[in-house]
Amino acid sequence: MIQFRIQPDSEIPASTQLFNQIRFAIASRQYPPAYKLPSTRALAMQTGLHRNTISKVYRQLEDEGLVESLAGSGIYVRAQGHEGGSKLQSPILQAHPEAYKVVQQALDQLLAQGCSLSQARELFLAEMDWRLRCSAQVLVAVPSQDLGAGELMVYELEQSLKIPIQLIRMEELAAVLDKTNSATVVTSRYFIGEVEQIAAPKAVRVIPLDIYDYSKELNLVKNLAKDHCIGIVSLSTGIARAAEVILHGLRGDELLVMTAQPKDAYKLQAIVKRAEFIISDVASFRAVQMAVQAAAEDIIRPPKLIKVENYIGLNSINLLKRELGLN
């Protein structure tokens, strides 16, 4: 079982610390869909929190659409979007849900045997025509307050998929979808509930992206001596906030955590001059290098730079390639 750590003397409420740690476990796939969350009793013994506090956190996770409660069974991680496959909004599908699975399996087998998409389209015209039309427009949707997360996803997807990706503010997604017949909308699991709600009445696929689990970086932080300073530089303000909460949960006040976006020159310079280690996403790494070079005369010992190669998990990249016919 994942070990959750609560800092009792923190200014961050204990329930918020636990909520963010469980949310990270779900987003990074450490808790995959259908995974049964620990009982309130087990989690109370591990964290020292009252069972009522844990129940409150579980209700909040359920309200966010991340988990679902099954009476008499427990709390389970909820599958989100159309993971592992597309779904047509059709009366035929509602009447014969198992028939659609047969179509999917047959199509995957044809592709695996070397059949081209054009040849498969002759056999499964409706299904393939819908997939191709959706694949013509790929949208990344994120809330305005964390547009940096969307920029990071677009950067990595365009590098991996070699196709144009359009970034859409979540607040504008409904209007954009009203003007298109089909599309594929992707987003992080952090935002999947809101995106699904907007996209539900539209003829689009919604595919959640797993995020990298940062296990290597977290192990580094766990083993650092006290009083070290860690810098976090990311396009996403949300990633930076989550990192602060998670690192505080691991080490409390033993480490100083400083965060910045690459465009914030003042904060970036402060991190470069103070931190022993700077962890950066790949899209921000060049800005961090330039900041270190610019401050070289003022630094006795340059910080060690750690570049996180990907924000999106490899399995999600492979899923998108398969769904978009790019394999």
PDB file of C-alpha atoms in Angstrom, residues 1 10 14 24 28 44 57 81 97 105 109 119 151 173 201 203-204 206 231 255 278 284 288 299 307:
ATOM      1  CA  MET A   1       0.000   0.000   0.000  1.00  0.00           C
ATOM      2  CA  SER A  10       1.680  22.242   8.747  1.00  0.00           C
ATOM      3  CA  ALA A  14      -4.459  17.555   6.967  1.00  0.00           C
ATOM      4  CA  PHE A  24      -1.565  12.304  -7.354  1.00  0.00           C
ATOM      5  CA  SER A  28       0.077   8.929 -11.918  1.00  0.00           C
ATOM      6  CA  ALA A  44      -6.463   6.168   9.861  1.00  0.00           C
ATOM      7  CA  VAL A  57     -11.560  13.290   1.744  1.00  0.00           C
ATOM      8  CA  GLY A  81     -13.135   9.108 -20.536  1.00  0.00           C
ATOM      9  CA  PRO A  97     -23.268  -2.719 -26.098  1.00  0.00           C
ATOM     10  CA  GLN A 105     -11.596  -6.389 -31.321  1.00  0.00           C
ATOM     11  CA  GLN A 109      -6.904  -7.746 -35.192  1.00  0.00           C
ATOM     12  CA  GLN A 119      -8.971  -1.538 -46.320  1.00  0.00           C
ATOM     13  CA  GLU A 151       1.203  24.171 -23.109  1.00  0.00           C
ATOM     14  CA  LEU A 173     -14.405  24.218 -25.028  1.00  0.00           C
ATOM     15  CA  PRO A 201     -23.435  15.848 -25.360  1.00  0.00           C
ATOM     16  CA  ALA A 203     -19.769  13.901 -30.919  1.00  0.00           C
ATOM     17  CA  VAL A 204     -16.231  13.719 -29.557  1.00  0.00           C
ATOM     18  CA  VAL A 206     -12.466  12.276 -24.482  1.00  0.00           C
ATOM     19  CA  GLY A 231      13.765  24.314  -7.010  1.00  0.00           C
ATOM     20  CA  LEU A 255      13.495  21.100   2.971  1.00  0.00           C
ATOM     21  CA  ILE A 278      16.521  22.257  -9.647  1.00  0.00           C
ATOM     22  CA  SER A 284      11.467  24.774 -19.237  1.00  0.00           C
ATOM     23  CA  VAL A 288      16.842  27.146 -16.402  1.00  0.00           C
ATOM     24  CA  ILE A 299      27.105  31.388  -7.673  1.00  0.00           C
ATOM     25  CA  LYS A 307      15.363  17.441 -16.457  1.00  0.00           C
TER      26      LYS A 307
END
